[in-house]
Structures are given as structure tokens and as C-alpha cells.
Short mmCIF file of C-alpha atoms in Angstrom, two decimals:
data_model
loop_
_atom_site.label_atom_id
_atom_site.label_comp_id
_atom_site.label_asym_id
_atom_site.label_seq_id
_atom_site.Cartn_x
_atom_site.Cartn_y
_atom_site.Cartn_z
CA MET A 11 23.48 -30.01 -5.38
CA SER A 12 20.27 -31.38 -6.69
CA ARG A 13 18.53 -30.17 -9.63
CA ALA A 14 15.50 -29.55 -7.50
CA HIS A 15 17.64 -27.37 -5.27
CA LEU A 16 18.88 -25.70 -7.91
CA LEU A 17 15.70 -24.50 -9.24
CA ARG A 18 14.59 -23.53 -6.31
CA ASP A 19 17.47 -21.06 -6.23
CA ARG A 20 16.32 -19.45 -9.45
CA PRO A 21 14.72 -16.23 -9.22
CA VAL A 22 11.23 -15.96 -8.69
CA ALA A 23 10.64 -13.99 -12.04
CA ARG A 24 12.67 -16.78 -14.32
CA GLN A 25 10.14 -19.71 -12.78
CA VAL A 26 7.10 -17.30 -13.52
CA LEU A 27 8.30 -16.86 -16.85
CA LEU A 28 9.28 -20.59 -17.71
CA LEU A 29 6.08 -21.50 -15.96
CA GLN A 30 4.21 -18.92 -18.22
CA VAL A 31 6.13 -20.18 -21.39
CA GLY A 32 5.27 -23.54 -21.06
CA SER A 33 1.61 -23.07 -20.29
CA VAL A 34 1.33 -20.95 -23.31
CA LEU A 35 2.56 -23.47 -25.60
CA LEU A 36 1.03 -26.15 -23.88
CA LEU A 37 -2.53 -24.53 -24.43
CA VAL A 38 -1.61 -22.81 -28.05
CA VAL A 39 -0.79 -26.64 -29.16
CA ILE A 40 -4.01 -28.47 -27.50
CA GLY A 41 -5.79 -25.33 -28.88
CA ILE A 42 -4.61 -25.92 -32.48
CA LEU A 43 -4.95 -29.68 -31.98
CA LEU A 44 -8.69 -29.45 -30.76
CA ALA A 45 -9.58 -26.97 -33.36
CA SER A 46 -7.91 -29.04 -36.04
CA TYR A 47 -10.18 -32.12 -35.06
CA ASP A 48 -13.15 -29.98 -34.90
CA ALA A 49 -12.46 -28.47 -38.35
CA ARG A 50 -12.02 -32.22 -39.73
CA LYS A 51 -14.86 -33.28 -37.88
CA ASP A 52 -16.77 -30.23 -39.21
CA ALA A 53 -15.45 -30.84 -42.88
CA HIS A 54 -16.67 -34.29 -43.12
CA SER A 55 -19.95 -33.26 -41.63
CA ARG A 56 -20.38 -30.95 -44.04
CA ALA A 57 -19.54 -33.11 -47.00
CA ALA A 58 -22.05 -35.73 -45.60
CA GLN A 59 -24.80 -33.13 -45.59
CA ARG A 60 -24.00 -31.84 -49.00
CA ALA A 61 -23.97 -35.25 -50.46
CA VAL A 62 -27.47 -35.88 -48.82
CA ASP A 63 -28.71 -32.64 -50.14
CA VAL A 64 -27.60 -33.16 -53.87
CA ALA A 65 -28.76 -36.78 -53.46
CA GLU A 66 -32.32 -36.02 -52.31
CA THR A 67 -32.74 -33.09 -54.73
CA VAL A 68 -31.72 -35.79 -57.82
CA ALA A 69 -33.94 -38.30 -56.25
CA ASP A 70 -37.05 -35.76 -56.22
CA SER A 71 -36.43 -34.59 -59.90
CA PRO A 72 -39.38 -35.34 -62.30
CA THR A 73 -36.01 -36.59 -64.91
CA VAL A 74 -35.17 -39.37 -62.99
CA ARG A 75 -38.78 -40.80 -62.29
CA SER A 76 -39.40 -40.10 -66.01
CA ALA A 77 -35.86 -41.71 -67.39
CA LEU A 78 -36.95 -44.93 -65.32
CA ARG A 79 -39.89 -45.16 -66.66
CA GLY A 80 -37.98 -45.60 -70.24
CA GLY A 81 -36.19 -48.36 -71.68
CA ASP A 82 -32.97 -46.50 -71.65
CA PRO A 83 -32.43 -44.48 -68.23
CA THR A 84 -28.62 -44.00 -68.81
CA ALA A 85 -29.25 -42.30 -72.04
CA VAL A 86 -31.28 -39.58 -70.24
CA LEU A 87 -29.40 -39.27 -66.95
CA GLN A 88 -25.74 -39.70 -67.46
CA PRO A 89 -25.30 -36.38 -69.06
CA TRP A 90 -27.68 -34.82 -66.77
CA THR A 91 -26.53 -36.27 -63.50
CA GLU A 92 -22.88 -35.11 -64.80
CA GLU A 93 -23.95 -31.69 -65.40
CA VAL A 94 -25.71 -32.19 -62.03
CA ARG A 95 -22.08 -33.36 -60.50
CA ARG A 96 -20.15 -30.53 -61.79
CA ASP A 97 -22.44 -28.06 -60.76
CA THR A 98 -22.33 -29.08 -57.13
CA ALA A 99 -18.87 -29.74 -56.93
CA THR A 100 -19.35 -33.46 -56.12
CA ASP A 101 -17.25 -36.48 -57.14
CA PHE A 102 -19.99 -38.99 -58.48
CA VAL A 103 -23.73 -39.16 -58.89
CA VAL A 104 -25.00 -42.57 -59.43
CA VAL A 105 -28.59 -43.66 -60.14
CA MET A 106 -28.78 -47.31 -59.66
CA GLY A 107 -31.58 -49.90 -59.58
CA LEU A 108 -32.59 -51.57 -56.81
CA ASP A 109 -30.51 -54.41 -57.60
CA ARG A 110 -27.20 -52.20 -57.60
CA THR A 111 -27.18 -51.98 -61.28
CA ARG A 112 -25.66 -48.41 -62.29
CA TYR A 113 -27.42 -46.57 -64.50
CA THR A 114 -24.96 -43.78 -64.20
CA HIS A 115 -21.44 -43.15 -63.38
CA THR A 116 -18.72 -40.40 -63.62
CA ASP A 117 -16.59 -43.42 -65.26
CA PRO A 118 -18.66 -44.72 -68.01
CA ALA A 119 -16.89 -48.24 -67.79
CA GLN A 120 -18.87 -48.66 -64.71
CA ILE A 121 -22.22 -48.04 -65.99
CA GLY A 122 -24.07 -51.47 -65.88
CA ARG A 123 -21.88 -52.85 -63.22
CA LYS A 124 -22.87 -53.42 -59.47
CA PHE A 125 -22.78 -50.69 -57.12
CA VAL A 126 -20.01 -51.21 -54.38
CA GLY A 127 -20.59 -50.44 -50.97
CA ASP A 128 -23.35 -50.47 -48.23
CA LEU A 129 -26.88 -49.45 -48.81
CA GLY A 130 -27.95 -49.38 -45.40
CA GLY A 131 -31.74 -48.41 -44.94
CA ALA A 132 -32.22 -46.59 -48.43
CA PRO A 133 -33.99 -49.67 -49.94
CA GLN A 134 -36.53 -49.07 -47.21
CA GLY A 135 -36.97 -45.67 -47.82
CA HIS A 136 -34.37 -43.93 -45.46
CA VAL A 137 -31.27 -41.97 -45.99
CA PHE A 138 -27.88 -43.52 -45.52
CA THR A 139 -24.51 -41.95 -45.07
CA GLN A 140 -21.19 -43.63 -44.67
CA GLN A 141 -17.19 -42.99 -45.39
CA TYR A 142 -16.56 -45.89 -47.99
CA THR A 143 -13.57 -46.84 -50.22
CA GLY A 144 -15.06 -47.59 -53.74
CA THR A 145 -14.08 -47.51 -57.38
CA LEU A 146 -12.93 -43.88 -57.04
CA GLY A 147 -11.34 -44.11 -53.68
CA PRO A 148 -12.27 -43.28 -50.24
CA SER A 149 -15.26 -40.91 -50.01
CA VAL A 150 -17.96 -39.55 -48.04
CA ARG A 151 -21.28 -40.96 -49.34
CA ALA A 152 -24.67 -40.52 -49.36
CA VAL A 153 -27.59 -43.17 -50.25
CA VAL A 154 -31.16 -42.03 -50.63
CA PRO A 155 -34.17 -43.46 -52.07
CA VAL A 156 -35.95 -42.67 -55.28
CA LYS A 157 -39.83 -42.92 -54.90
CA ASP A 158 -42.45 -43.26 -57.52
CA GLY A 159 -46.01 -43.08 -56.09
CA GLY A 160 -44.73 -43.83 -52.58
CA ARG A 161 -42.93 -46.90 -53.72
CA VAL A 162 -39.05 -47.12 -53.97
CA VAL A 163 -38.27 -47.76 -57.65
CA ALA A 164 -34.38 -46.74 -57.49
CA LEU A 165 -31.30 -45.47 -55.44
CA VAL A 166 -29.29 -42.31 -55.85
CA SER A 167 -25.95 -42.36 -54.45
CA VAL A 168 -23.57 -38.88 -54.33
CA GLY A 169 -20.28 -38.85 -53.12
CA ILE A 170 -17.23 -36.52 -52.45
CA ARG A 171 -13.74 -38.01 -52.34
CA VAL A 172 -11.88 -37.81 -48.95
CA SER A 173 -8.80 -36.04 -50.66
CA ASN A 174 -11.10 -33.27 -51.94
CA ILE A 175 -12.10 -32.86 -48.45
CA ASN A 176 -9.04 -32.93 -46.76
CA ARG A 177 -7.49 -30.33 -49.42
CA GLY A 178 -10.20 -27.76 -48.03
CA LEU A 179 -9.29 -29.00 -44.56
CA ARG A 180 -5.48 -28.42 -45.03
CA ARG A 181 -6.52 -24.91 -45.85
CA ASP A 182 -8.62 -24.32 -42.55
CA VAL A 183 -5.72 -26.26 -40.48
CA THR A 184 -3.47 -23.57 -41.98
CA ALA A 185 -5.61 -20.85 -41.06
CA ILE A 186 -5.90 -22.34 -37.58
CA ALA A 187 -2.18 -22.67 -37.43
CA LEU A 188 -1.23 -19.29 -38.41
CA ALA A 189 -4.03 -18.01 -35.87
CA GLY A 190 -2.35 -19.98 -33.29
CA GLY A 191 1.14 -18.91 -33.76
CA ALA A 192 -0.12 -15.22 -33.40
CA VAL A 193 -1.77 -16.25 -30.19
CA LEU A 194 1.41 -18.03 -29.13
CA LEU A 195 3.61 -14.81 -30.02
CA VAL A 196 1.53 -12.78 -28.29
CA GLY A 197 1.38 -15.24 -25.03
CA LEU A 198 4.86 -15.24 -25.09
CA SER A 199 5.46 -11.60 -25.51
CA GLY A 200 3.12 -11.00 -22.68
CA ALA A 201 4.92 -13.61 -20.50
CA TRP A 202 8.10 -12.02 -21.07
CA LEU A 203 6.80 -8.54 -20.42
CA LEU A 204 5.46 -9.72 -16.83
CA GLY A 205 8.66 -11.79 -16.30
CA ARG A 206 10.59 -8.49 -16.49
CA ARG A 207 8.46 -6.72 -14.22
CA LEU A 208 8.32 -9.27 -11.87
CA HIS A 209 12.23 -9.16 -11.82
CA ARG A 210 12.40 -5.78 -11.34
CA VAL A 211 9.87 -5.63 -8.20
CA THR A 212 11.36 -9.10 -6.88
CA HIS A 213 15.01 -7.39 -7.32
CA GLY A 214 15.87 -11.01 -8.99
CA LEU A 215 15.45 -12.74 -5.62
CA GLY A 216 14.41 -16.30 -5.50
CA GLU A 217 11.39 -18.20 -3.72
CA ARG A 218 13.55 -19.10 -0.68
CA GLU A 219 15.08 -15.76 -0.42
CA LEU A 220 11.70 -14.25 -0.46
CA ALA A 221 10.04 -16.59 1.95
CA ARG A 222 13.18 -16.02 4.49
CA MET A 223 12.79 -12.37 4.23
CA TYR A 224 9.18 -12.28 4.78
CA GLU A 225 9.62 -14.66 7.79
CA TYR A 226 12.17 -12.68 9.20
CA HIS A 227 10.56 -9.28 8.28
CA SER A 228 7.47 -10.58 10.07
CA ALA A 229 9.31 -11.78 12.88
CA VAL A 230 11.02 -8.53 13.40
CA LEU A 231 8.23 -6.14 12.79
CA HIS A 232 6.17 -7.67 15.14
CA SER A 233 8.66 -8.37 17.98
CA VAL A 234 10.97 -5.07 18.39
CA ARG A 235 9.96 -2.93 21.15
CA GLU A 236 10.30 0.18 18.74
CA GLY A 237 7.85 1.42 16.82
CA LEU A 238 8.45 1.31 12.99
CA LEU A 239 6.89 3.68 10.34
CA LEU A 240 7.55 3.24 6.46
CA LEU A 241 6.27 5.74 4.08
CA ASP A 242 6.59 5.67 0.51
CA GLY A 243 7.99 8.51 -1.66
CA ASP A 244 4.23 10.46 -1.55
CA GLY A 245 4.55 10.50 2.29
CA ARG A 246 1.79 7.58 2.78
CA VAL A 247 1.86 4.68 5.33
CA GLN A 248 3.00 1.55 3.67
CA LEU A 249 4.04 -0.22 6.86
CA VAL A 250 3.38 -0.13 10.41
CA ASN A 251 4.24 -2.34 13.42
CA ASP A 252 2.09 -2.61 16.23
CA GLU A 253 4.29 -0.68 18.57
CA ALA A 254 3.61 2.18 16.22
CA ARG A 255 0.40 1.84 16.26
CA ARG A 256 0.17 1.88 20.04
CA LEU A 257 2.46 5.04 20.48
CA LEU A 258 0.86 7.03 17.71
CA ASP A 259 -3.00 5.61 18.45
CA LEU A 260 -3.26 4.45 14.99
CA PRO A 261 -6.53 3.06 13.16
CA ASP A 262 -6.25 -0.74 11.75
CA ASP A 263 -6.69 1.00 8.36
CA VAL A 264 -4.07 3.43 8.35
CA LEU A 265 -2.14 1.55 5.29
CA GLY A 266 -2.07 4.17 2.41
CA THR A 267 -2.97 7.09 4.47
CA PRO A 268 -1.02 10.13 3.96
CA VAL A 269 1.09 11.10 7.01
CA GLU A 270 -0.31 14.68 7.10
CA ASP A 271 -3.76 12.98 8.15
CA LEU A 272 -2.66 11.18 11.03
CA GLY A 273 -2.93 14.12 13.49
CA LEU A 274 0.47 13.91 14.51
CA ALA A 275 2.79 17.13 15.76
CA PRO A 276 3.87 19.12 12.74
CA GLY A 277 7.46 18.69 13.52
CA LEU A 278 7.08 14.68 13.69
CA VAL A 279 5.70 15.29 10.14
CA ALA A 280 8.02 17.42 9.10
CA ALA A 281 10.80 14.95 10.65
CA ALA A 282 9.21 11.96 8.61
CA ARG A 283 9.18 13.75 5.42
CA GLY A 284 12.55 15.41 5.80
CA SER A 285 15.04 14.41 3.07
CA THR A 286 17.76 14.58 5.96
CA ALA A 287 18.16 11.92 8.41
CA GLU A 288 17.25 13.11 12.07
CA ALA A 289 18.32 11.06 15.11
CA ASP A 290 16.67 10.88 18.98
CA ASP A 291 14.86 14.03 18.74
CA LEU A 292 12.08 14.87 21.19
CA TYR A 293 8.24 14.91 20.09
CA LEU A 294 4.82 14.67 21.80
CA ALA A 295 2.26 12.75 20.58
CA GLY A 296 -1.03 12.63 22.65
CA GLU A 297 -0.18 11.70 25.92
CA ARG A 298 3.23 10.73 24.89
CA ILE A 299 6.72 11.56 24.79
CA LEU A 300 8.71 10.18 21.89
CA VAL A 301 12.25 9.80 21.02
CA VAL A 302 12.15 9.80 17.15
CA SER A 303 14.77 9.25 14.52
CA SER A 304 13.97 9.30 10.76
CA ALA A 305 16.04 8.55 7.63
CA PRO A 306 15.59 8.63 3.72
CA ALA A 307 15.20 5.46 2.47
CA ARG A 308 16.83 4.49 -0.68
CA TRP A 309 17.22 1.46 -3.30
CA ASP A 310 19.57 1.51 -6.33
CA GLY A 311 20.56 5.54 -5.67
CA ARG A 312 16.83 6.56 -5.84
CA ASP A 313 14.29 7.62 -2.86
CA VAL A 314 11.60 5.54 -2.21
CA GLY A 315 10.52 6.80 1.13
CA ALA A 316 11.36 7.45 4.73
CA VAL A 317 11.89 5.33 7.82
CA VAL A 318 10.81 6.58 11.12
CA THR A 319 11.47 4.62 14.36
CA LEU A 320 9.74 5.61 17.55
CA ARG A 321 10.61 5.01 21.45
CA ASP A 322 8.61 5.69 24.07
CA HIS A 323 10.13 8.06 26.55
CA THR A 324 6.87 8.70 28.80
CA GLU A 325 8.21 5.85 31.15
CA LEU A 326 11.14 8.03 31.83
CA ARG A 327 9.23 11.41 32.86
CA ALA A 328 9.05 10.27 36.61
CA VAL A 329 12.55 10.13 36.75
CA THR A 330 13.30 13.18 34.27
CA GLY A 331 10.89 14.98 36.59
CA GLU A 332 13.22 14.39 39.71
CA LEU A 333 16.19 15.53 37.49
CA GLU A 334 14.62 18.78 36.48
CA VAL A 335 13.93 19.24 40.16
CA VAL A 336 17.51 18.97 41.02
CA ARG A 337 18.87 20.70 37.92
CA ARG A 338 16.60 23.61 39.14
CA LEU A 339 17.99 23.40 42.30
CA THR A 340 21.34 22.98 40.98
CA GLU A 341 21.08 26.23 38.89
CA SER A 342 19.54 28.19 42.02
CA LEU A 343 22.59 27.48 44.16
CA ARG A 344 24.73 28.47 41.14
CA SER A 345 23.02 31.71 40.69
CA GLN A 346 22.80 32.16 44.55
CA ASN A 347 26.79 31.11 44.87
CA HIS A 348 27.33 33.64 42.23
CA GLU A 349 25.36 36.45 43.75
CA SER A 350 26.90 35.59 47.16
CA ALA A 351 30.56 35.50 45.81
CA ASN A 352 30.05 39.00 44.25
CA ARG A 353 28.62 40.44 47.38
CA LEU A 354 31.33 38.64 49.49
CA HIS A 355 33.91 40.22 47.51
CA THR A 356 32.36 43.53 47.69
CA VAL A 357 32.41 43.28 51.56
CA VAL A 358 36.04 42.01 51.64
CA SER A 359 36.76 45.07 49.45
CA LEU A 360 35.27 47.56 51.79
CA ILE A 361 36.92 46.00 54.88
CA GLU A 362 40.27 46.29 53.07
CA MET A 363 39.55 49.93 52.11
CA GLY A 364 38.80 50.57 55.96
CA ARG A 365 35.18 51.30 55.38
CA THR A 366 33.80 48.67 58.09
CA GLY A 367 30.78 50.47 58.71
CA ASP A 368 30.01 50.62 55.18
CA ALA A 369 30.73 46.76 54.66
CA VAL A 370 28.54 46.05 57.67
CA GLU A 371 25.73 48.14 56.21
CA PHE A 372 25.88 46.95 52.49
CA ALA A 373 25.95 42.86 54.22
CA THR A 374 22.92 44.08 56.15
CA GLU A 375 21.05 45.03 53.50
CA GLU A 376 21.78 42.58 51.20
CA LEU A 377 20.81 40.11 54.01
CA GLN A 378 17.48 41.68 54.42
CA LEU A 379 16.68 41.55 50.55
CA ALA A 380 17.78 38.22 50.23
CA GLN A 381 15.50 37.00 53.43
CA LEU A 382 12.77 39.27 52.20
CA LEU A 383 12.63 37.53 48.68
CA THR A 384 12.90 33.88 50.28
CA ASP A 385 10.16 34.85 52.52
CA ARG A 386 7.90 35.76 50.02
CA VAL A 387 8.52 33.08 48.00
CA VAL A 388 7.95 30.55 50.89
CA GLY A 389 5.13 32.27 52.10
CA ALA A 390 3.63 32.12 48.46
CA VAL A 391 4.12 28.43 48.14
CA ASP A 392 4.11 26.00 50.58
CA ASP A 393 6.09 23.05 48.47
CA PRO A 394 9.93 23.57 49.19
CA VAL A 395 10.54 22.00 45.74
CA VAL A 396 8.34 24.76 44.07
CA ALA A 397 9.71 27.30 46.28
CA ALA A 398 13.10 26.27 45.19
CA LEU A 399 12.21 26.48 41.58
CA LEU A 400 10.92 30.28 41.92
CA LEU A 401 14.05 31.23 44.01
CA GLY A 402 16.25 29.91 41.20
CA LYS A 403 14.24 31.26 38.48
CA THR A 404 14.47 34.57 40.29
CA ALA A 405 18.34 34.33 40.34
CA GLU A 406 18.46 33.44 36.70
CA ALA A 407 15.99 36.14 35.71
CA ALA A 408 18.28 38.52 37.67
CA GLU A 409 21.53 36.99 35.94
CA ARG A 410 19.92 37.90 32.38
CA GLY A 411 18.69 41.39 33.85
CA VAL A 412 15.09 40.41 33.66
CA GLU A 413 12.71 41.44 36.88
CA LEU A 414 10.67 38.25 38.10
CA ARG A 415 8.33 39.10 40.47
CA ILE A 416 5.95 36.67 42.23
CA GLU A 417 2.28 37.75 43.33
CA GLY A 418 -0.08 35.57 45.10
CA THR A 419 -0.44 32.48 46.77
CA LEU A 420 -0.21 28.91 45.53
CA PRO A 421 -2.52 26.45 48.08
CA PRO A 422 -1.39 23.27 48.66
CA HIS A 423 -3.23 20.42 46.84
CA GLU A 424 -2.34 16.42 47.54
CA GLY A 425 -3.56 15.77 43.83
CA ILE A 426 -0.88 17.84 42.33
CA ALA A 427 2.73 16.70 42.24
CA PRO A 428 5.24 18.73 42.77
CA ARG A 429 7.13 17.60 39.64
CA ASP A 430 3.82 18.56 37.71
CA LEU A 431 3.96 22.19 39.16
CA VAL A 432 7.57 22.15 38.31
CA THR A 433 6.74 21.40 34.77
CA VAL A 434 4.17 24.31 34.50
CA LEU A 435 6.12 26.87 36.24
CA GLY A 436 9.39 25.99 34.90
CA ASN A 437 8.48 25.86 31.40
CA LEU A 438 6.25 29.07 31.36
CA VAL A 439 9.09 30.95 33.03
CA ASP A 440 11.50 29.75 30.32
CA ASN A 441 9.61 30.37 27.65
CA ALA A 442 9.08 34.00 28.65
CA LEU A 443 12.88 34.52 29.50
CA ASP A 444 13.51 33.53 25.93
CA ALA A 445 10.41 36.13 24.90
CA LEU A 446 12.68 38.82 26.58
CA ALA A 447 15.85 38.24 24.67
CA ASP A 448 15.89 40.92 22.47
CA THR A 449 13.32 43.33 24.16
CA PRO A 450 14.29 46.68 25.96
CA THR A 451 12.18 46.19 29.02
CA ARG A 452 12.32 43.16 30.84
CA ARG A 453 9.66 41.79 33.31
CA ILE A 454 8.17 38.63 34.02
CA ASP A 455 4.95 38.66 36.50
CA VAL A 456 3.92 35.29 37.79
CA ARG A 457 0.44 35.30 39.57
CA LEU A 458 -0.52 32.33 41.60
CA SER A 459 -3.98 31.63 42.98
CA GLY A 460 -6.35 28.86 43.89
CA ASP A 461 -9.03 27.82 46.16
CA ALA A 462 -10.11 23.87 47.34
CA THR A 463 -11.29 23.14 43.65
CA ALA A 464 -8.46 24.55 41.17
CA VAL A 465 -5.01 26.13 41.16
CA ARG A 466 -4.01 28.53 38.69
CA ILE A 467 -0.83 29.79 37.43
CA GLU A 468 -0.28 33.06 35.48
CA VAL A 469 2.70 34.06 33.75
CA GLY A 470 3.02 37.25 31.78
CA ASP A 471 6.22 39.06 30.29
CA SER A 472 6.87 42.33 28.55
CA GLY A 473 7.71 41.05 25.32
CA ALA A 474 6.46 41.37 21.89
CA GLY A 475 3.59 39.10 22.63
CA LEU A 476 1.87 36.60 20.00
CA ASP A 477 -0.13 37.22 16.97
CA ASP A 478 -3.61 35.39 16.04
CA GLU A 479 -1.84 32.65 14.21
CA ALA A 480 0.89 32.09 16.85
CA ALA A 481 -1.49 32.30 19.75
CA ALA A 482 -3.87 29.67 18.13
CA ARG A 483 -0.69 27.45 17.46
CA VAL A 484 1.21 27.80 20.41
CA LEU A 485 0.13 24.83 22.08
CA ASP A 486 0.18 22.51 19.24
CA ARG A 487 2.34 19.66 19.59
CA GLY A 488 5.83 20.10 18.16
CA TRP A 489 4.81 23.87 16.86
CA THR A 490 7.69 26.27 17.92
CA THR A 491 8.55 29.77 16.75
CA LYS A 492 12.51 29.34 18.15
CA ALA A 493 13.49 26.42 15.53
CA ALA A 494 12.44 24.96 12.17
CA PRO A 495 9.60 22.28 12.47
CA GLY A 496 11.66 19.21 13.12
CA ALA A 497 14.17 20.16 15.05
CA GLY A 498 13.05 18.81 18.25
CA ARG A 499 11.71 22.20 19.93
CA GLY A 500 7.98 22.97 21.00
CA LEU A 501 7.73 20.37 23.51
CA GLY A 502 8.07 22.75 26.63
CA LEU A 503 4.23 24.57 26.31
CA ALA A 504 2.97 21.30 24.74
CA LEU A 505 4.11 19.36 28.08
CA VAL A 506 2.43 22.41 30.08
CA ALA A 507 -0.87 21.59 28.01
CA GLN A 508 -0.46 17.94 28.66
CA VAL A 509 -0.40 18.49 32.15
CA ALA A 510 -3.03 20.73 32.39
CA ARG A 511 -5.31 18.09 30.34
CA SER A 512 -4.22 15.29 32.92
CA HIS A 513 -5.54 17.59 35.77
CA GLY A 514 -8.90 18.30 33.91
CA GLY A 515 -7.71 21.81 33.29
CA ASP A 516 -6.87 23.90 30.46
CA VAL A 517 -4.36 26.69 29.39
CA ALA A 518 -5.44 30.01 28.11
CA VAL A 519 -3.35 32.34 26.06
CA GLY A 520 -3.94 35.92 25.90
CA ARG A 521 -2.14 39.23 26.40
CA SER A 522 -0.45 40.61 29.71
CA THR A 523 -0.62 43.73 31.38
CA LEU A 524 2.76 44.23 30.50
CA GLY A 525 1.94 44.15 26.84
CA GLY A 526 3.46 40.64 25.90
CA ALA A 527 2.00 37.41 26.06
CA ALA A 528 0.16 35.75 29.22
CA PHE A 529 -0.39 31.88 29.91
CA THR A 530 -2.99 31.02 32.33
CA VAL A 531 -2.82 27.41 33.45
CA THR A 532 -5.97 25.89 35.48
CA LEU A 533 -5.47 22.64 37.38
CA ARG A 534 -8.56 20.86 38.87
CA PRO A 535 -7.09 17.87 40.68
CA GLY A 536 -10.41 16.43 41.63
CA ALA A 537 -11.68 16.52 37.90
CA VAL A 538 -11.33 13.05 35.90
CA SER A 539 -8.73 14.19 33.06
#
């Protein structure tokens, strides 16, 4: 395996750490070199300027001009220039004639000899500076003219040895190196801390693994037909795919939004925020019925949020509606078969007892009652499917000791599908039957009415009724009093409300004349939902 291949397999955090360490080292070294070069340049520049300043001061001194007019300039200038040299921390102060003859020097043996080095434009009245190796070694020197009455009469040279300049430079470079070391230490510490955090965030994965995970993650996220919703530990949306946006009608800027603010069913919110896994529960979201599964997400033994998957169940409603009709008819046949078996057993028993007349009278009376109920239901409802449903519910209510009364007439409407009427009547009657489970008086009134523009269905019971809070929320998506939120209940009345909205109608919740709850559903098939 190649070295480059091994490098790519290293964790991203380690690669970033090495890159940062190398970058910090390079920057610090370059910074120290540049700072040292700048310090050296500044040191030589300051030394040259100081030499110029001292030389100009000496050249402008009346003492120098007075001594030059005398017969022995050295006797006056030598002690004086040495005093200036010591006071200004320079290495030599030389006063010379235009012929380069020295009048003063740090080394008295050099007095009277010729000055060594360039003079530049000093004899013509200009200031000249250079670095030159003279009798005292390499030095930075300045040569300036001495003028008397506007005429150049002598020259002054002041110099500072390079060794003395470098001694001060070493102190500056040492300070720069210490500062660079401190910066390097801080930079390496920061790089190490950042590398640790990056290693923890990326879980020690390499760049190819991260790239592969992202590519697969993006491909799966946008290609699966199931909706996917990921929440963090605070219940905020951190990831959502296209199907989940469609199913839940989520906005584009949903990321970071608390799940409670998405307008979802309370049960669905509770399932998403739950600490236990939920599988294949039905919930209503807008006009869609969703099969929802949720599970807590864990990493390294700690909770990091929740994963919610959504499947659209709405497309199956047509099939399930037909199955619901068949189930209702089956229940009707089962109930009627049970009652018929009881009645037939009674007739047979009366015949066996020799009471043939009583048997005929009982059979005739039961037949008349059954026919009367059938005629009343068929007369009230023109659609055979809905009539079968009501007959089945009547038999089911009788089995549970509930009196079910049907009043009024349901006019036929081509704009209302039988399965929608089955959904409304079936769920309202089932809800009323559940409400009478623990009540001594058990009665349900179904009132049917309508005209050419609307159909009205009212179902009232003799139960305990609903308080104001329950009445206000009973039609909410996923709300129920029969189970805890998130148990997959609360769909029946929500489906009734959905059917009403799809037909341009509404659902009114109130109190019935029997003392319990009353639900009035109005369907307007000609209206636009």
C-alpha cells in the first residue's frame, strides 16, 4: 500500500493536527527570521543615524573650529573628542584635515596618520555613511564636513563597531526568539485542542470514510420513499428528507425548529419526543394518514435525539374504505346471525314443549320487528351500503345493551361517496358506543337530514359528555381521551373532520338532548373544499 494511500486512511483529525502543527511551525520560524532581519536592519540603521548625529554635533561645535585655527589642533581636540566618545557610547571620534590627516583618534598611535576608508561627498559638504573595516575592525561610520564661514575646512568621522551593534542585536533576537517560542507553544496547544475536538466530532474517521458516508447519506436520504425526520436531544429538527417535507408540509427553513412548532398532531409529537421505540402507529397529518415509527438515537451509550420514519397511508384509504364496508357488513351478519340463532333456539324449544301456538306467535312478532327495523333504516337511507352499516351498528348496539335510534332521512347525493358516509357514521357511532361503556343509561340517537345543498348527520349519546377543554380539542389530530398521546389513537373523529372538510363542510361539537355529547356533521358536496 502506498504512502499516499496510508495518509488518506489516517483520521481527518490527525491530518488536520499535523497540518496545523506544520503551519504553526513554518509561520513562527518565518516570523522569527523576518523579525531578526528587521531587527538587524534597524540596529545598523540606528547605529548609522547615531553616528551621523554625533558627527554633526562635533562638526558644529565652536571648539572644533577654534582648535583648527590654532597651531596644534590635537592638543585641544583629543581629550575633548574622547570625552564625547565616552558620553555618546561610540567607538571612535576622528577629526581630520582635508588631506585625511587625523587630529584625534581613540588609539593615540593613529594620530597624524591618514584616515582609512571612503569619504564620499563629505569634502564637498555632504554627509556620508558606510560600513567599513578600519583600524578598529568593521564599523558603521559617518563622515561629515566641518565648515567655517561656508567653507569646508576639515572632516569629522564617528563610528560604532559592528561587534557592539551585534551584541545589542543578540539581545533583541533573543527576545524575539522567546516571543516566537511562546507563540509556538500557544499555537501548538490550540492545534492540539482543536485536533481533539475534531477527533471527537468526526469519531476518528478518515477523509475517505467521511466522504463515503456523506455520499451514501445524501443518496439514501433523497431516494428513499419513506419520510425521514431526525431530531436532536432538545427536540429540534436536524435533518429532514424530501419525502418528509412533502408528507408533513414542512417549510424549507425547518432545520433547527422545535418539533412542537411544526403544527403536527399531539400524538405524533409525543411519539417523536418519546424515550421508547414506537412501531407502525397511525397518525393524521393534514389530509394524510401516516404510518409512523420512531426510535431514540444513541451513540456511545448516550441519547443524541430521535429518528422518525413516515409512510403515506393515504393512498390505501380507498382500499381500506371498501374493507371497512365489508367489515361492517360482516359484523352486521354476525350480530344478526347471533340473534337469529337465539330466536330459532327459542322457537325450537317452544315446539319441543308442545307450545306450537306460542312458537308461531313469537316467530311472527320477531319477524315483524326485524322487518320494521329494516324498513325504517332502508326508508331513511337510500344507499344500501350505508343502510347495511346502520343495521349492523343497531345489532352491535343491541349486543352491548345500547338502544340505537335512527330518525330522519338521508337524501341521496352523487357528490358523496358511500365510504365517506361510512367513515362519518361508523366513527361517530363507535365513539358514542365507547362513551356509554360505563354509564347506566345507554342510548344513542342518530338524526339524518339534508336538502339539495347539504347533508347533516347528528349523533348524540347519553354519556357523560365533554368538558370545555375536551370539546375544544376532540377534533385535533391525534388527540384522544382513550389512551395516552402517542398510542396511535385519536384518528376516528379526526377522520370525520377530514371528510367534512373535503366536502366543504364542518363538524360541530355540543351537548345532546340525552345529556351526553353530540356531533353534528355537515357535508356540502357542491362546495369546493
